[in-house]
Amino acid sequence: MVTALLWKWFYDPGAGLANETLRFLHLPTSNWSNGTDTALVSLVIVATWANLGGTVLIYLAALQSIPGELYEAAELDGASLLQRVRHVTIPQTRFVILMLMLLQIIATMQVFTEPFVITGGGPESATVTVLYLIYKYAFLYNDFGGACALSVMLLVLLGVFSALYLRLTRSGEDDL
């Protein structure tokens, strides 16, 4: 929540840090979170920045778990840097990459705070997400049945997607 409030101030069209920086550099300012063409991109930047730290830590832990002997053997065999990444790093971190991708897709379907705080659904509903729509049905329209139905549909959709995703990625584990 604090992150969203910070970015709301950052994107403020009047005295926000982004536009003040552009003014200082004598560049044209932008409407950032209030423009229909830039609002969604602004929220993607916020969500990416907010979740980057945890993801990087998980990737770093996965990279540190790769035995150095594998890189040494690949280097002795004459593998270039790209070949070492392709044949050592990616296969050794495949499970972590696939799990983080699944978690990021699920997290993307559950975005609520950023559109709620920064844009309020956005100009012309440009930033309405599934969870924000559920919120609107429940608390703005007082349609708790509709909100519940949307929630169950989201649950089923994410469950089916997760099961399908895990099944497709599990079939590739035999290759390792």
PDB file of C-alpha atoms in Angstrom:
ATOM      1  CA  MET A   1       0.000   0.000   0.000  1.00  0.00           C
ATOM      2  CA  VAL A   2       2.807   2.408   0.881  1.00  0.00           C
ATOM      3  CA  THR A   3       4.516   1.612  -2.403  1.00  0.00           C
ATOM      4  CA  ALA A   4       1.358   2.494  -4.319  1.00  0.00           C
ATOM      5  CA  LEU A   5       1.010   5.786  -2.418  1.00  0.00           C
ATOM      6  CA  LEU A   6       4.645   6.630  -3.142  1.00  0.00           C
ATOM      7  CA  TRP A   7       4.179   5.964  -6.852  1.00  0.00           C
ATOM      8  CA  LYS A   8       0.912   7.921  -6.876  1.00  0.00           C
ATOM      9  CA  TRP A   9       2.886  10.944  -5.696  1.00  0.00           C
ATOM     10  CA  PHE A  10       5.662  10.122  -8.173  1.00  0.00           C
ATOM     11  CA  TYR A  11       3.155  10.078 -11.059  1.00  0.00           C
ATOM     12  CA  ASP A  12       1.236  13.202  -9.958  1.00  0.00           C
ATOM     13  CA  PRO A  13       0.718  15.290 -13.102  1.00  0.00           C
ATOM     14  CA  GLY A  14       1.307  18.572 -11.275  1.00  0.00           C
ATOM     15  CA  ALA A  15       4.141  18.314  -8.777  1.00  0.00           C
ATOM     16  CA  GLY A  16       5.095  14.638  -9.105  1.00  0.00           C
ATOM     17  CA  LEU A  17       8.738  13.668  -9.166  1.00  0.00           C
ATOM     18  CA  ALA A  18       8.510  12.201 -12.680  1.00  0.00           C
ATOM     19  CA  ASN A  19       7.177  15.390 -14.261  1.00  0.00           C
ATOM     20  CA  GLU A  20       9.477  17.617 -12.159  1.00  0.00           C
ATOM     21  CA  THR A  21      12.437  15.615 -13.446  1.00  0.00           C
ATOM     22  CA  LEU A  22      11.210  15.977 -17.027  1.00  0.00           C
ATOM     23  CA  ARG A  23      10.718  19.719 -16.531  1.00  0.00           C
ATOM     24  CA  PHE A  24      14.236  20.042 -15.120  1.00  0.00           C
ATOM     25  CA  LEU A  25      15.584  18.305 -18.227  1.00  0.00           C
ATOM     26  CA  HIS A  26      13.387  20.543 -20.447  1.00  0.00           C
ATOM     27  CA  LEU A  27      11.450  17.545 -21.772  1.00  0.00           C
ATOM     28  CA  PRO A  28       7.688  17.323 -22.280  1.00  0.00           C
ATOM     29  CA  THR A  29       5.728  16.103 -19.265  1.00  0.00           C
ATOM     30  CA  SER A  30       3.219  13.272 -19.260  1.00  0.00           C
ATOM     31  CA  ASN A  31      -0.148  12.564 -17.717  1.00  0.00           C
ATOM     32  CA  TRP A  32       1.218   9.209 -16.436  1.00  0.00           C
ATOM     33  CA  SER A  33      -1.528   7.482 -14.430  1.00  0.00           C
ATOM     34  CA  ASN A  34      -4.311   9.790 -15.644  1.00  0.00           C
ATOM     35  CA  GLY A  35      -3.934   9.186 -19.368  1.00  0.00           C
ATOM     36  CA  THR A  36      -5.725   6.298 -21.063  1.00  0.00           C
ATOM     37  CA  ASP A  37      -2.621   5.440 -23.087  1.00  0.00           C
ATOM     38  CA  THR A  38      -0.128   5.571 -20.196  1.00  0.00           C
ATOM     39  CA  ALA A  39      -2.122   4.453 -17.127  1.00  0.00           C
ATOM     40  CA  LEU A  40      -1.700   0.709 -17.606  1.00  0.00           C
ATOM     41  CA  VAL A  41       2.005   1.034 -18.424  1.00  0.00           C
ATOM     42  CA  SER A  42       2.429   3.140 -15.274  1.00  0.00           C
ATOM     43  CA  LEU A  43       0.838   0.400 -13.153  1.00  0.00           C
ATOM     44  CA  VAL A  44       2.980  -2.292 -14.771  1.00  0.00           C
ATOM     45  CA  ILE A  45       6.085  -0.291 -13.841  1.00  0.00           C
ATOM     46  CA  VAL A  46       4.864   0.032 -10.240  1.00  0.00           C
ATOM     47  CA  ALA A  47       4.043  -3.669  -9.892  1.00  0.00           C
ATOM     48  CA  THR A  48       7.328  -4.706 -11.485  1.00  0.00           C
ATOM     49  CA  TRP A  49       9.337  -2.435  -9.208  1.00  0.00           C
ATOM     50  CA  ALA A  50       7.453  -3.578  -6.106  1.00  0.00           C
ATOM     51  CA  ASN A  51       7.961  -7.304  -6.791  1.00  0.00           C
ATOM     52  CA  LEU A  52      11.458  -7.170  -8.224  1.00  0.00           C
ATOM     53  CA  GLY A  53      13.342  -7.597  -4.959  1.00  0.00           C
ATOM     54  CA  GLY A  54      11.853 -10.936  -3.923  1.00  0.00           C
ATOM     55  CA  THR A  55      12.141 -12.371  -7.398  1.00  0.00           C
ATOM     56  CA  VAL A  56      15.776 -11.347  -7.716  1.00  0.00           C
ATOM     57  CA  LEU A  57      16.585 -12.935  -4.352  1.00  0.00           C
ATOM     58  CA  ILE A  58      15.019 -16.230  -5.436  1.00  0.00           C
ATOM     59  CA  TYR A  59      16.915 -16.174  -8.750  1.00  0.00           C
ATOM     60  CA  LEU A  60      20.139 -15.347  -6.937  1.00  0.00           C
ATOM     61  CA  ALA A  61      19.652 -18.263  -4.560  1.00  0.00           C
ATOM     62  CA  ALA A  62      19.024 -20.569  -7.522  1.00  0.00           C
ATOM     63  CA  LEU A  63      22.161 -19.333  -9.270  1.00  0.00           C
ATOM     64  CA  GLN A  64      24.265 -19.816  -6.150  1.00  0.00           C
ATOM     65  CA  SER A  65      23.090 -23.405  -5.838  1.00  0.00           C
ATOM     66  CA  ILE A  66      24.673 -24.355  -9.187  1.00  0.00           C
ATOM     67  CA  PRO A  67      27.935 -26.244  -8.578  1.00  0.00           C
ATOM     68  CA  GLY A  68      30.957 -24.370  -9.902  1.00  0.00           C
ATOM     69  CA  GLU A  69      32.352 -27.609 -11.302  1.00  0.00           C
ATOM     70  CA  LEU A  70      29.698 -27.565 -14.025  1.00  0.00           C
ATOM     71  CA  TYR A  71      30.916 -24.200 -15.278  1.00  0.00           C
ATOM     72  CA  GLU A  72      34.532 -25.310 -15.058  1.00  0.00           C
ATOM     73  CA  ALA A  73      33.792 -28.454 -17.059  1.00  0.00           C
ATOM     74  CA  ALA A  74      31.906 -26.459 -19.687  1.00  0.00           C
ATOM     75  CA  GLU A  75      34.750 -23.968 -19.914  1.00  0.00           C
ATOM     76  CA  LEU A  76      37.306 -26.766 -20.317  1.00  0.00           C
ATOM     77  CA  ASP A  77      35.162 -28.196 -23.110  1.00  0.00           C
ATOM     78  CA  GLY A  78      35.421 -24.823 -24.872  1.00  0.00           C
ATOM     79  CA  ALA A  79      31.902 -23.550 -24.219  1.00  0.00           C
ATOM     80  CA  SER A  80      31.387 -19.838 -24.724  1.00  0.00           C
ATOM     81  CA  LEU A  81      29.546 -17.698 -22.185  1.00  0.00           C
ATOM     82  CA  LEU A  82      26.247 -18.054 -24.037  1.00  0.00           C
ATOM     83  CA  GLN A  83      26.707 -21.806 -24.345  1.00  0.00           C
ATOM     84  CA  ARG A  84      27.373 -22.063 -20.592  1.00  0.00           C
ATOM     85  CA  VAL A  85      24.214 -20.097 -19.878  1.00  0.00           C
ATOM     86  CA  ARG A  86      22.206 -22.247 -22.296  1.00  0.00           C
ATOM     87  CA  HIS A  87      23.578 -25.643 -21.266  1.00  0.00           C
ATOM     88  CA  VAL A  88      24.390 -25.132 -17.571  1.00  0.00           C
ATOM     89  CA  THR A  89      22.567 -22.168 -16.021  1.00  0.00           C
ATOM     90  CA  ILE A  90      19.133 -22.559 -17.589  1.00  0.00           C
ATOM     91  CA  PRO A  91      18.827 -26.326 -17.052  1.00  0.00           C
ATOM     92  CA  GLN A  92      20.047 -26.024 -13.456  1.00  0.00           C
ATOM     93  CA  THR A  93      17.576 -23.232 -12.644  1.00  0.00           C
ATOM     94  CA  ARG A  94      14.705 -24.526 -14.784  1.00  0.00           C
ATOM     95  CA  PHE A  95      12.490 -25.492 -11.848  1.00  0.00           C
ATOM     96  CA  VAL A  96      12.889 -22.103 -10.173  1.00  0.00           C
ATOM     97  CA  ILE A  97      12.263 -20.259 -13.438  1.00  0.00           C
ATOM     98  CA  LEU A  98       9.079 -22.233 -14.107  1.00  0.00           C
ATOM     99  CA  MET A  99       7.755 -21.858 -10.554  1.00  0.00           C
ATOM    100  CA  LEU A 100       8.424 -18.113 -10.511  1.00  0.00           C
ATOM    101  CA  MET A 101       6.706 -17.761 -13.860  1.00  0.00           C
ATOM    102  CA  LEU A 102       3.632 -19.547 -12.492  1.00  0.00           C
ATOM    103  CA  LEU A 103       3.654 -17.421  -9.347  1.00  0.00           C
ATOM    104  CA  GLN A 104       4.013 -14.217 -11.368  1.00  0.00           C
ATOM    105  CA  ILE A 105       1.066 -15.137 -13.593  1.00  0.00           C
ATOM    106  CA  ILE A 106      -1.076 -15.874 -10.544  1.00  0.00           C
ATOM    107  CA  ALA A 107       0.051 -12.618  -8.898  1.00  0.00           C
ATOM    108  CA  THR A 108      -0.791 -10.689 -12.062  1.00  0.00           C
ATOM    109  CA  MET A 109      -4.345 -12.011 -11.947  1.00  0.00           C
ATOM    110  CA  GLN A 110      -4.595 -10.805  -8.339  1.00  0.00           C
ATOM    111  CA  VAL A 111      -3.453  -7.200  -8.754  1.00  0.00           C
ATOM    112  CA  PHE A 112      -5.666  -4.890  -6.707  1.00  0.00           C
ATOM    113  CA  THR A 113      -3.735  -2.345  -4.660  1.00  0.00           C
ATOM    114  CA  GLU A 114      -2.058  -0.464  -7.505  1.00  0.00           C
ATOM    115  CA  PRO A 115      -5.190   0.300  -9.565  1.00  0.00           C
ATOM    116  CA  PHE A 116      -7.219   0.987  -6.421  1.00  0.00           C
ATOM    117  CA  VAL A 117      -4.783   3.477  -4.917  1.00  0.00           C
ATOM    118  CA  ILE A 118      -3.106   5.039  -7.943  1.00  0.00           C
ATOM    119  CA  THR A 119      -5.837   5.278 -10.597  1.00  0.00           C
ATOM    120  CA  GLY A 120      -9.102   4.181  -8.980  1.00  0.00           C
ATOM    121  CA  GLY A 121      -9.767   1.926 -11.944  1.00  0.00           C
ATOM    122  CA  GLY A 122      -8.184   4.293 -14.347  1.00  0.00           C
ATOM    123  CA  PRO A 123      -9.354   6.724 -16.915  1.00  0.00           C
ATOM    124  CA  GLU A 124     -12.186   5.087 -18.858  1.00  0.00           C
ATOM    125  CA  SER A 125     -11.661   1.825 -16.906  1.00  0.00           C
ATOM    126  CA  ALA A 126      -8.235   1.397 -18.502  1.00  0.00           C
ATOM    127  CA  THR A 127      -6.754  -0.182 -15.357  1.00  0.00           C
ATOM    128  CA  VAL A 128      -9.636  -2.253 -14.009  1.00  0.00           C
ATOM    129  CA  THR A 129      -8.291  -5.652 -12.996  1.00  0.00           C
ATOM    130  CA  VAL A 130     -10.230  -8.764 -12.046  1.00  0.00           C
ATOM    131  CA  LEU A 131      -9.857  -8.162  -8.312  1.00  0.00           C
ATOM    132  CA  TYR A 132     -10.736  -4.493  -8.674  1.00  0.00           C
ATOM    133  CA  LEU A 133     -13.861  -5.534 -10.577  1.00  0.00           C
ATOM    134  CA  ILE A 134     -14.751  -7.971  -7.771  1.00  0.00           C
ATOM    135  CA  TYR A 135     -14.288  -5.110  -5.285  1.00  0.00           C
ATOM    136  CA  LYS A 136     -16.552  -2.839  -7.341  1.00  0.00           C
ATOM    137  CA  TYR A 137     -19.278  -5.478  -7.538  1.00  0.00           C
ATOM    138  CA  ALA A 138     -19.161  -6.138  -3.797  1.00  0.00           C
ATOM    139  CA  PHE A 139     -18.656  -2.719  -2.261  1.00  0.00           C
ATOM    140  CA  LEU A 140     -19.744  -0.160  -4.839  1.00  0.00           C
ATOM    141  CA  TYR A 141     -22.680  -1.974  -6.475  1.00  0.00           C
ATOM    142  CA  ASN A 142     -23.636  -4.033  -3.370  1.00  0.00           C
ATOM    143  CA  ASP A 143     -23.869  -7.103  -5.606  1.00  0.00           C
ATOM    144  CA  PHE A 144     -22.239  -9.661  -3.336  1.00  0.00           C
ATOM    145  CA  GLY A 145     -23.563 -12.551  -5.435  1.00  0.00           C
ATOM    146  CA  GLY A 146     -21.884 -11.183  -8.543  1.00  0.00           C
ATOM    147  CA  ALA A 147     -18.649 -10.590  -6.630  1.00  0.00           C
ATOM    148  CA  CYS A 148     -18.766 -14.125  -5.257  1.00  0.00           C
ATOM    149  CA  ALA A 149     -19.394 -15.549  -8.724  1.00  0.00           C
ATOM    150  CA  LEU A 150     -16.444 -13.608 -10.147  1.00  0.00           C
ATOM    151  CA  SER A 151     -14.266 -14.808  -7.266  1.00  0.00           C
ATOM    152  CA  VAL A 152     -15.192 -18.442  -7.858  1.00  0.00           C
ATOM    153  CA  MET A 153     -14.572 -18.040 -11.603  1.00  0.00           C
ATOM    154  CA  LEU A 154     -11.137 -16.568 -10.828  1.00  0.00           C
ATOM    155  CA  LEU A 155     -10.391 -19.449  -8.463  1.00  0.00           C
ATOM    156  CA  VAL A 156     -11.401 -22.054 -11.047  1.00  0.00           C
ATOM    157  CA  LEU A 157      -9.509 -20.278 -13.835  1.00  0.00           C
ATOM    158  CA  LEU A 158      -6.309 -20.045 -11.793  1.00  0.00           C
ATOM    159  CA  GLY A 159      -6.692 -23.634 -10.569  1.00  0.00           C
ATOM    160  CA  VAL A 160      -7.153 -24.991 -14.092  1.00  0.00           C
ATOM    161  CA  PHE A 161      -4.312 -22.855 -15.414  1.00  0.00           C
ATOM    162  CA  SER A 162      -1.989 -23.969 -12.589  1.00  0.00           C
ATOM    163  CA  ALA A 163      -2.834 -27.651 -13.065  1.00  0.00           C
ATOM    164  CA  LEU A 164      -2.339 -27.405 -16.832  1.00  0.00           C
ATOM    165  CA  TYR A 165       0.879 -25.458 -16.414  1.00  0.00           C
ATOM    166  CA  LEU A 166       2.305 -27.913 -13.890  1.00  0.00           C
ATOM    167  CA  ARG A 167       1.315 -30.858 -16.059  1.00  0.00           C
ATOM    168  CA  LEU A 168       2.996 -29.365 -19.130  1.00  0.00           C
ATOM    169  CA  THR A 169       6.164 -28.452 -17.254  1.00  0.00           C
ATOM    170  CA  ARG A 170       6.312 -31.753 -15.375  1.00  0.00           C
ATOM    171  CA  SER A 171       6.403 -33.683 -18.654  1.00  0.00           C
ATOM    172  CA  GLY A 172       9.700 -31.917 -19.470  1.00  0.00           C
ATOM    173  CA  GLU A 173      11.317 -33.038 -16.193  1.00  0.00           C
ATOM    174  CA  ASP A 174      11.976 -36.462 -17.676  1.00  0.00           C
ATOM    175  CA  ASP A 175      14.449 -34.819 -20.062  1.00  0.00           C
ATOM    176  CA  LEU A 176      16.672 -33.616 -17.211  1.00  0.00           C
TER     177      LEU A 176
END
